[in-house]
Structures are given as structure tokens and as C-alpha cells.
PDB file of C-alpha atoms in Angstrom:
ATOM      1  CA  UNK E   4    -131.674  -4.072 -43.289  1.00 77.00           C
ATOM      2  CA  UNK E   5    -133.364  -7.278 -44.303  1.00 76.00           C
ATOM      3  CA  UNK E   6    -131.798  -7.066 -47.787  1.00 80.00           C
ATOM      4  CA  UNK E   7    -128.381  -7.374 -46.110  1.00 78.00           C
ATOM      5  CA  UNK E   8    -129.018  -9.471 -43.086  1.00 74.00           C
ATOM      6  CA  UNK E   9    -131.650 -11.891 -44.385  1.00 72.00           C
ATOM      7  CA  UNK E  10    -131.163 -12.097 -48.147  1.00 71.00           C
ATOM      8  CA  UNK E  11    -127.393 -11.524 -48.547  1.00 72.00           C
ATOM      9  CA  UNK E  12    -127.891  -8.707 -51.107  1.00 74.00           C
ATOM     10  CA  UNK E  13    -124.554  -7.034 -50.421  1.00 79.00           C
ATOM     11  CA  UNK E  14    -120.828  -7.393 -50.341  1.00 77.00           C
ATOM     12  CA  UNK E  15    -120.994  -8.470 -46.669  1.00 76.00           C
ATOM     13  CA  UNK E  16    -121.541 -11.907 -47.970  1.00 68.00           C
ATOM     14  CA  UNK E  17    -124.217 -14.489 -47.973  1.00 66.00           C
ATOM     15  CA  UNK E  18    -125.277 -14.260 -44.395  1.00 69.00           C
ATOM     16  CA  UNK E  19    -128.608 -14.852 -42.726  1.00 66.00           C
ATOM     17  CA  UNK E  20    -128.566 -13.448 -39.252  1.00 69.00           C
ATOM     18  CA  UNK E  21    -131.127 -12.291 -36.803  1.00 65.00           C
ATOM     19  CA  UNK E  22    -131.055  -8.976 -34.905  1.00 65.00           C
ATOM     20  CA  UNK E  23    -131.480 -10.797 -31.619  1.00 66.00           C
ATOM     21  CA  UNK E  24    -134.812  -9.261 -30.503  1.00 66.00           C
ATOM     22  CA  UNK E  25    -134.716  -8.028 -26.943  1.00 71.00           C
ATOM     23  CA  UNK E  26    -131.295  -9.543 -26.305  1.00 69.00           C
ATOM     24  CA  UNK E  27    -129.710  -7.355 -29.028  1.00 70.00           C
ATOM     25  CA  UNK E  28    -127.742  -8.426 -32.046  1.00 69.00           C
ATOM     26  CA  UNK E  29    -126.040 -11.795 -32.057  1.00 72.00           C
ATOM     27  CA  UNK E  30    -123.014 -10.635 -34.116  1.00 76.00           C
ATOM     28  CA  UNK E  31    -119.844  -8.731 -33.540  1.00 80.00           C
ATOM     29  CA  UNK E  32    -119.461  -4.937 -33.613  1.00 83.00           C
ATOM     30  CA  UNK E  33    -117.263  -5.315 -36.680  1.00 87.00           C
ATOM     31  CA  UNK E  34    -119.917  -7.247 -38.555  1.00 84.00           C
ATOM     32  CA  UNK E  35    -122.440  -4.686 -37.401  1.00 83.00           C
ATOM     33  CA  UNK E  36    -120.388  -1.825 -38.965  1.00 89.00           C
ATOM     34  CA  UNK E  37    -120.111  -3.849 -42.218  1.00 88.00           C
ATOM     35  CA  UNK E  38    -123.901  -4.375 -42.249  1.00 86.00           C
ATOM     36  CA  UNK E  39    -124.515  -0.631 -41.593  1.00 88.00           C
ATOM     37  CA  UNK E  40    -122.114   0.341 -44.391  1.00 92.00           C
ATOM     38  CA  UNK E  41    -123.860  -2.123 -46.758  1.00 90.00           C
ATOM     39  CA  UNK E  42    -127.246  -0.725 -45.822  1.00 90.00           C
ATOM     40  CA  UNK E  43    -125.981   2.885 -46.377  1.00 93.00           C
ATOM     41  CA  UNK E  44    -124.553   1.854 -49.782  1.00 92.00           C
ATOM     42  CA  UNK E  45    -127.776   0.246 -50.919  1.00 91.00           C
ATOM     43  CA  UNK E  46    -129.800   3.250 -49.785  1.00 93.00           C
ATOM     44  CA  UNK E  47    -127.386   5.723 -51.400  1.00 96.00           C
ATOM     45  CA  UNK E  48    -127.446   3.758 -54.694  1.00 94.00           C
ATOM     46  CA  UNK E  49    -131.257   3.531 -54.675  1.00 94.00           C
ATOM     47  CA  UNK E  50    -131.364   7.301 -54.017  1.00 97.00           C
ATOM     48  CA  UNK E  51    -129.029   8.178 -56.845  1.00 97.00           C
ATOM     49  CA  UNK E  52    -130.956   5.883 -59.240  1.00 97.00           C
ATOM     50  CA  UNK E  53    -134.252   7.548 -58.260  1.00 97.00           C
ATOM     51  CA  UNK E  54    -132.833  11.060 -58.857  1.00 98.00           C
ATOM     52  CA  UNK E  55    -131.402   9.993 -62.213  1.00 97.00           C
ATOM     53  CA  UNK E  56    -134.683   8.515 -63.360  1.00 96.00           C
ATOM     54  CA  UNK E  57    -136.637  11.643 -62.279  1.00 96.00           C
ATOM     55  CA  UNK E  58    -134.083  13.928 -64.047  1.00 97.00           C
ATOM     56  CA  UNK E  59    -133.988  11.781 -67.141  1.00 95.00           C
ATOM     57  CA  UNK E  60    -137.855  11.794 -67.355  1.00 95.00           C
ATOM     58  CA  UNK E  61    -138.382  15.356 -66.222  1.00 97.00           C
ATOM     59  CA  UNK E  62    -140.103  16.523 -69.454  1.00 97.00           C
ATOM     60  CA  UNK E  63    -142.556  13.684 -69.355  1.00 96.00           C
ATOM     61  CA  UNK E  64    -143.250  14.144 -65.610  1.00 97.00           C
ATOM     62  CA  UNK E  65    -143.868  17.930 -66.170  1.00 97.00           C
ATOM     63  CA  UNK E  66    -146.252  17.109 -69.022  1.00 97.00           C
ATOM     64  CA  UNK E  67    -148.153  14.663 -66.870  1.00 97.00           C
ATOM     65  CA  UNK E  68    -148.284  17.148 -63.914  1.00 97.00           C
ATOM     66  CA  UNK E  69    -149.564  19.912 -66.260  1.00 97.00           C
ATOM     67  CA  UNK E  70    -152.344  17.770 -67.637  1.00 96.00           C
ATOM     68  CA  UNK E  71    -153.379  16.574 -64.125  1.00 97.00           C
ATOM     69  CA  UNK E  72    -153.455  20.244 -62.906  1.00 97.00           C
ATOM     70  CA  UNK E  73    -155.952  20.912 -65.670  1.00 96.00           C
ATOM     71  CA  UNK E  74    -157.936  17.766 -65.733  1.00 93.00           C
ATOM     72  CA  UNK E  75    -157.470  16.445 -62.162  1.00 93.00           C
ATOM     73  CA  UNK E  76    -157.799  12.787 -63.273  1.00 95.00           C
ATOM     74  CA  UNK E  77    -156.206  10.768 -66.010  1.00 95.00           C
ATOM     75  CA  UNK E  78    -157.028   7.392 -67.480  1.00 94.00           C
ATOM     76  CA  UNK E  79    -154.356   4.724 -67.862  1.00 89.00           C
ATOM     77  CA  UNK E  80    -154.757   4.984 -71.588  1.00 90.00           C
ATOM     78  CA  UNK E  81    -154.115   8.728 -71.519  1.00 93.00           C
ATOM     79  CA  UNK E  82    -151.102   8.206 -69.278  1.00 92.00           C
ATOM     80  CA  UNK E  83    -149.655   5.728 -71.777  1.00 90.00           C
ATOM     81  CA  UNK E  84    -150.321   8.123 -74.628  1.00 92.00           C
ATOM     82  CA  UNK E  85    -148.402  10.879 -72.947  1.00 94.00           C
ATOM     83  CA  UNK E  86    -145.524   8.667 -71.851  1.00 93.00           C
ATOM     84  CA  UNK E  87    -145.222   7.227 -75.501  1.00 92.00           C
ATOM     85  CA  UNK E  88    -144.357  10.779 -76.556  1.00 94.00           C
ATOM     86  CA  UNK E  89    -141.134  10.480 -74.524  1.00 94.00           C
ATOM     87  CA  UNK E  90    -140.159   6.864 -74.450  1.00 90.00           C
ATOM     88  CA  UNK E  91    -141.128   3.399 -75.558  1.00 87.00           C
ATOM     89  CA  UNK E  92    -144.043   1.876 -73.569  1.00 80.00           C
ATOM     90  CA  UNK E  93    -144.662  -1.865 -73.502  1.00 79.00           C
ATOM     91  CA  UNK E  94    -148.064  -3.066 -74.456  1.00 76.00           C
ATOM     92  CA  UNK E  95    -150.527  -3.311 -71.576  1.00 70.00           C
ATOM     93  CA  UNK E  96    -150.124  -6.830 -70.088  1.00 64.00           C
ATOM     94  CA  UNK E  97    -153.197  -9.011 -69.620  1.00 56.00           C
ATOM     95  CA  UNK E  98    -153.872 -10.336 -66.223  1.00 54.00           C
ATOM     96  CA  UNK E  99    -152.495 -13.847 -65.827  1.00 53.00           C
TER      97      UNK E  99
END
């Protein structure tokens, strides 16, 4: 909700409104419907992206799960080794 009503991250426009607290929203029902639709769209897009990422990386995730079932723990180094078998992995970043 904040992504839409506070940060303007939707097609509703660049708005910054407050939900009104105990007094209820300080905007029209029409704007409320637009806000709800924008929230639904963001949620649906995020869900679809998550499903796509999981499906695209299923083999890697299965391999990680299999190893975790056998070993129960895994170091970050071992995680990167397995993931490198399936995709490019950036070098470990140093703390800044």
C-alpha cells in the first residue's frame, strides 16, 4: 500500500496521501479503487515474477535441497559452488 500511496510507484500517479488514521481515508472512493487496483497489480506482478524465477531455477533449487537433506547445513562457499553450476554468480562483495 505504501508503494502506491506514499512513494508513487504506480500508474495512479505521483501522490502522497495518508490513510486518515481513525477518521478513515482522506480521499475519494474513486481514488481508493484506483489505489486498490494498483496494489493488486503490483502484487500480481511480484507473484508472477517470483513463480517465474522459481521455475527458471528449479534444477538449481532441487540440487540445493537435495544437498541440504543429506548434509543439513551448507556454507556460503558451497552454496556459490552449486549455484555456479547453473548460472553466473558475481564475486563475493567485500563489506564496505
